[in-house]
Coordinates of C-alpha atoms in Angstrom, one line a residue:
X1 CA 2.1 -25.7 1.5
X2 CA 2.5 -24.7 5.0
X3 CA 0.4 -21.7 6.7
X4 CA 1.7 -18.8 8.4
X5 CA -1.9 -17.2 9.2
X6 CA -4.1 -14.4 7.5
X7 CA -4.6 -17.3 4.8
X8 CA -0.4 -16.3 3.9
X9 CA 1.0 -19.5 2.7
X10 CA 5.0 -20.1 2.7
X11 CA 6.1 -21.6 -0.6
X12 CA 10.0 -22.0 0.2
X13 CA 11.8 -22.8 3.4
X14 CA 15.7 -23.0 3.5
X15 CA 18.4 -22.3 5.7
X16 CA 21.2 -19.9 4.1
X17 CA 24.5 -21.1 4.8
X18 CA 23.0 -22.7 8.3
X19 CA 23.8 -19.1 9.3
X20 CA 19.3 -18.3 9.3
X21 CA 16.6 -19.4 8.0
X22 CA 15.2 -17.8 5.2
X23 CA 10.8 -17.9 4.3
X24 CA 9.6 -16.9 1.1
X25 CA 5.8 -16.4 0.9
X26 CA 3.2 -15.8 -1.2
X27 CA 3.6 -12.5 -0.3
X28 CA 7.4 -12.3 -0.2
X29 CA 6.9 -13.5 -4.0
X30 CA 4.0 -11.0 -5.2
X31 CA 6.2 -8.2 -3.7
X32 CA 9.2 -9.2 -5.5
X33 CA 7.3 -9.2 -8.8
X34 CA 6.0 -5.7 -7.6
X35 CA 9.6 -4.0 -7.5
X36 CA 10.7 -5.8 -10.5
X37 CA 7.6 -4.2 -12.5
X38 CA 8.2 -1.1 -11.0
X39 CA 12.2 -1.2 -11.6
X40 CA 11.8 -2.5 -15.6
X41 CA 9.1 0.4 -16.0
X42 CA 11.2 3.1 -14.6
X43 CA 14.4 2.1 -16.8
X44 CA 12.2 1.6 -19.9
X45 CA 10.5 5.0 -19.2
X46 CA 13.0 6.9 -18.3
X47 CA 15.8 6.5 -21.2
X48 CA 16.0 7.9 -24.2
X49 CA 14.0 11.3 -23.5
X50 CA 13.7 14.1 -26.1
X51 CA 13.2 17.5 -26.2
X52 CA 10.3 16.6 -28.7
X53 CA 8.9 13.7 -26.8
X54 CA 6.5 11.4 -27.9
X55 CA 3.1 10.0 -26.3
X56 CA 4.6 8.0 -23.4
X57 CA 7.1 10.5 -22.4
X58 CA 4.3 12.9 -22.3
X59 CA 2.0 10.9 -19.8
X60 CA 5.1 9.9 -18.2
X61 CA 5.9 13.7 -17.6
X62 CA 2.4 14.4 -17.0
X63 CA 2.5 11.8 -14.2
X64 CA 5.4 12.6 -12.2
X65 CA 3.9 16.6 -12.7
X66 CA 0.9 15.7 -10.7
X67 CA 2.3 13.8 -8.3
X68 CA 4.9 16.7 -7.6
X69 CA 2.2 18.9 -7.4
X70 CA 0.0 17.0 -5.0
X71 CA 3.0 16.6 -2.9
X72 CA 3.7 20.8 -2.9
X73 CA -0.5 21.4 -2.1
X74 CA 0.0 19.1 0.6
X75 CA 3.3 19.3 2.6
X76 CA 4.3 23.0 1.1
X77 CA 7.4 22.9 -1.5
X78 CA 9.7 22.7 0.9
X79 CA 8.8 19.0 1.5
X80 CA 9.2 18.0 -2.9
X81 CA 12.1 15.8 -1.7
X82 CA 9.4 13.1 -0.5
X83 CA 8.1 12.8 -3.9
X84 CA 9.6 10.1 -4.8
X85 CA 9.0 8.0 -1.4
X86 CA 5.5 8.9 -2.0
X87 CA 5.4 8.0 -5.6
X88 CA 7.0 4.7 -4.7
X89 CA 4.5 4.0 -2.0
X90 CA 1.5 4.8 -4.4
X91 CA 2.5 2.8 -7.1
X92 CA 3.5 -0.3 -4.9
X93 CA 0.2 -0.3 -3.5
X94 CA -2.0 -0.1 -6.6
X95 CA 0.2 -2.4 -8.3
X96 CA 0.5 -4.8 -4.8
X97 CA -3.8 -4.6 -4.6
X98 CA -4.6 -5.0 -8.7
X99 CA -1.6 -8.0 -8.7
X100 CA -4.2 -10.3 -7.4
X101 CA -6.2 -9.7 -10.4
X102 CA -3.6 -12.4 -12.2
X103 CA -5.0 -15.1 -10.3
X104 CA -1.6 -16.6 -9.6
X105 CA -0.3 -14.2 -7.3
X106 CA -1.5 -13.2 -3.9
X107 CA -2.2 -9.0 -2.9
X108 CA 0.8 -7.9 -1.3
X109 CA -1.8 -5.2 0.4
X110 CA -3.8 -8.2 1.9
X111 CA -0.6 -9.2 4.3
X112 CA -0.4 -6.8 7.7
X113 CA 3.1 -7.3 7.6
X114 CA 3.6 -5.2 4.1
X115 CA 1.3 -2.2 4.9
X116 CA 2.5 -2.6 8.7
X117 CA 6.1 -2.1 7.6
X118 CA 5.6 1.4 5.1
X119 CA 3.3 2.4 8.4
X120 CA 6.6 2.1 10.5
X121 CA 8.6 3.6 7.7
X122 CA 6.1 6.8 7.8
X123 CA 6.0 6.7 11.5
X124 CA 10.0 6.8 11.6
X125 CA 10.4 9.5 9.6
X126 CA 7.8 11.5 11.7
X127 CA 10.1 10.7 15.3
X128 CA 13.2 11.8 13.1
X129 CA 12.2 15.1 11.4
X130 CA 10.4 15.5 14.9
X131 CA 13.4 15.4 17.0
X132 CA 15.6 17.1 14.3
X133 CA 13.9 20.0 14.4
X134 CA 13.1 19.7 18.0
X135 CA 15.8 17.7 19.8
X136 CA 15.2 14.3 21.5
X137 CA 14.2 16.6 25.1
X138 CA 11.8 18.8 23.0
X139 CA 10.1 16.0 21.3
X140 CA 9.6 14.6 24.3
X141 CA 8.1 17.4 26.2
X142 CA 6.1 17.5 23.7
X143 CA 3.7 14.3 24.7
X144 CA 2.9 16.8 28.0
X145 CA 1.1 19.4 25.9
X146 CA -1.2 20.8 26.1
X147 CA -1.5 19.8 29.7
X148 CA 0.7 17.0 31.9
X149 CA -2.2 14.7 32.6
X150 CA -2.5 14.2 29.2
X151 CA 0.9 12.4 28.6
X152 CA -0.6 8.5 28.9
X153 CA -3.0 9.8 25.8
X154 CA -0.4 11.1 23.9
X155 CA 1.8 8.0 23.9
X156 CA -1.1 5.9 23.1
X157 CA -1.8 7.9 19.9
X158 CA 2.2 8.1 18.8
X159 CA 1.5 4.2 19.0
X160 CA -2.0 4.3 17.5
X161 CA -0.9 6.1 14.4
X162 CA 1.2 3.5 12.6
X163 CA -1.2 1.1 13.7
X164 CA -4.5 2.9 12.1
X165 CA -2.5 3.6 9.1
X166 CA -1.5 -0.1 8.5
X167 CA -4.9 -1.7 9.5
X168 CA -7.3 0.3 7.4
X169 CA -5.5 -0.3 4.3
X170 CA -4.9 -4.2 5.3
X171 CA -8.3 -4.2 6.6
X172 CA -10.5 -3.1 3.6
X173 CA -8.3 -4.6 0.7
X174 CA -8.5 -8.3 3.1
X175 CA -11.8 -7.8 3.7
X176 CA -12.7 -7.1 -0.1
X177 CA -10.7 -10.4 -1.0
X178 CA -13.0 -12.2 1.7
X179 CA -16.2 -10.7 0.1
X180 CA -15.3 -11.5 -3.9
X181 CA -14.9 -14.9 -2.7
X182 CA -17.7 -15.2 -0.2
X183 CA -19.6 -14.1 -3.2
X184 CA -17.6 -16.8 -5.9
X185 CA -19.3 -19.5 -3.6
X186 CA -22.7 -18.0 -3.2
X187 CA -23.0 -17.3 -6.9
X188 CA -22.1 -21.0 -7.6
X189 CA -24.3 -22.4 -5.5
X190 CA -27.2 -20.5 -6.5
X191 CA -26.4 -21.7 -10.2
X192 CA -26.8 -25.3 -8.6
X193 CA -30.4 -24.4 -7.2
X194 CA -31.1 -22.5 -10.0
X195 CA -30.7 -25.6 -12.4
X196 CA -31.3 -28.3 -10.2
X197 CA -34.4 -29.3 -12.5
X198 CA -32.2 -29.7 -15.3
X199 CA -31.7 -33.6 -16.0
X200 CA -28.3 -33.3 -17.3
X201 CA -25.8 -33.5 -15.1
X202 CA -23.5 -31.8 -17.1
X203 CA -25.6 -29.1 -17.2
X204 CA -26.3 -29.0 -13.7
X205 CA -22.4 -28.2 -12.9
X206 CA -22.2 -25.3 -14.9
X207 CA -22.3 -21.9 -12.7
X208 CA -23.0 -19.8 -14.9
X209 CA -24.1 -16.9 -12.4
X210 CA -20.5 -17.0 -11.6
X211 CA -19.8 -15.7 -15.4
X212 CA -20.0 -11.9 -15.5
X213 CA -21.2 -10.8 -12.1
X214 CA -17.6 -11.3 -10.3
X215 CA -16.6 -9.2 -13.0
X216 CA -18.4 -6.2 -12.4
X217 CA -18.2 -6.2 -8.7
X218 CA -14.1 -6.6 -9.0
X219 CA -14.2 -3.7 -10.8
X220 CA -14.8 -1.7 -7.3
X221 CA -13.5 -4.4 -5.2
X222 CA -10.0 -4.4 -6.6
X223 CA -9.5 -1.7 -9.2
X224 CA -11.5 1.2 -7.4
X225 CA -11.1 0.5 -4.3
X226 CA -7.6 -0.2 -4.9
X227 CA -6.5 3.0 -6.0
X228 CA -8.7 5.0 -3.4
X229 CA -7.1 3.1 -0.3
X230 CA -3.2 3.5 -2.1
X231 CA -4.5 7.5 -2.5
X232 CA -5.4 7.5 1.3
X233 CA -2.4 5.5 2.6
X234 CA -0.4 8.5 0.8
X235 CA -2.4 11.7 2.2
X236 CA -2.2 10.3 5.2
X237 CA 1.3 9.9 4.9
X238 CA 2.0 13.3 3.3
X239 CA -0.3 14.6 6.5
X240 CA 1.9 13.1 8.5
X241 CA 5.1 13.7 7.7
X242 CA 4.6 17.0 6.6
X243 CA 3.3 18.0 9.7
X244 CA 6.8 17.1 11.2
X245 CA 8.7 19.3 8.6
X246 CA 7.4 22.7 9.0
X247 CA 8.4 25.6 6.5
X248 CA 12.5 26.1 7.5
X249 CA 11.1 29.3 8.9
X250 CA 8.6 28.1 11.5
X251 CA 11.4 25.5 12.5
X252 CA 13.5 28.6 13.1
X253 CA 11.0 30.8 15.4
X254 CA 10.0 27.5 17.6
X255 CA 13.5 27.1 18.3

């Protein structure tokens, strides 16, 4: 099983037709397994509504409620068309983070290259709404304000900002991976000191610090912090994006 760095390893290699090749990763597999999740709970959840709904209908309803809601406090109603994008984004985070939880499959969050690409996504949409509502000229005057000399700065943060958004979410859900198992090893080496008296041999192998104490401290690791970095990814998002779709009547004084 070959590497392709930051500990991603490719598990297929083939060439399609001799036209490309094609790589399937680790993370090219967890991600799949992501959208088919996400696809088989959205048909299963979504048939057969009622007027007179039952439980899961009601939480379902519940769910898409607040997440229409957070949407409208955050980039103003006119913006509800996101919801979904921003839905999607949520849920493919917390289920692309807690998917490592199996054992078998890698963290999709834990590759650059998958929170890179929804920073680009994010950052796209900005430069589009941006120049919509402004035109290419007056989005580009725009890097001069407040003052000329500030143009170099302004460029560098139009590049920092998909760059921040993708490395803070890669960055702490890697970084928590790296400290569960930093903490695996220490654990079960301490259970070796700890019965190193013990004549048995059999004994001796057991690490039984590693029972229980993982455990707990996934619990922040990979469900908590999980769902807070997903929740962040998104604000920062809605920030973003909203700030590039003003309310249809701002749009129309500025212009």
């Amino acid at each position: 099983m070959e590497s392709v760095g930051q500990g991603v390893s490719i598990l297929w290699q083939f060439s399609f037709f001799g036209l490309f090749d094609v790589t399937i990763t680790e993370t090219t597999l967890s991600s799949f397994l992501v959208m088919l999740i996400l696809i088989a709970a959205s048909f299963f959840l979504g048939r057969n509504l009622k007027k007179r709904p039952g439980r899961v209908q009601v939480l379902t309803e519940k769910g898409v409620t607040m997440l229409y809601n957070m949407v409208e406090s955050t980039m103003g109603k006119h913006n509800l068309r996101f919801a979904p994008y921003i839905g999607t984004l949520f849920l493919s985070s917390v289920l692309g983070s807690l998917i490592s939880l199996t054992g078998f499959f890698k963290s999709t969050t834990a590759d650059i290259s998958t929170t890179l690409t929804w920073a680009l996504i994010t950052s796209v949409l900005v430069w589009y709404h941006n120049i919509k509502n402004k035109g290419f000229f007056g989005w580009l005057k725009g890097f001069t304000e407040p003052i000329v000399v500030m143009t170099p700065m302004n460029i560098v943060s139009e590049i920092a900002q998909p760059l921040s958004l993708a490395f803070r979410h890669f960055g702490n859900v890697a970084g928590g991976g790296v400290l569960m198992t930093l903490i695996y090893v220490a654990l079960g080496n301490l259970s070796a000191v700890v019965l190193g008296w013990v004549p048995n041999q059999i004994i001796r192998s057991i690490p039984f610090l590693q029972i229980g104490i993982p455990a707990v401290l996934s619990i922040y690791f990979d469900l908590f912090s999980g769902f807070i970095q997903a929740l962040v990814f998104c604000m920062l998002t809605m920030v973003y994006v909203g700030g590039a779709c003003p309310p249809p009547e701002e749009t129309q004084k500025a212009q």
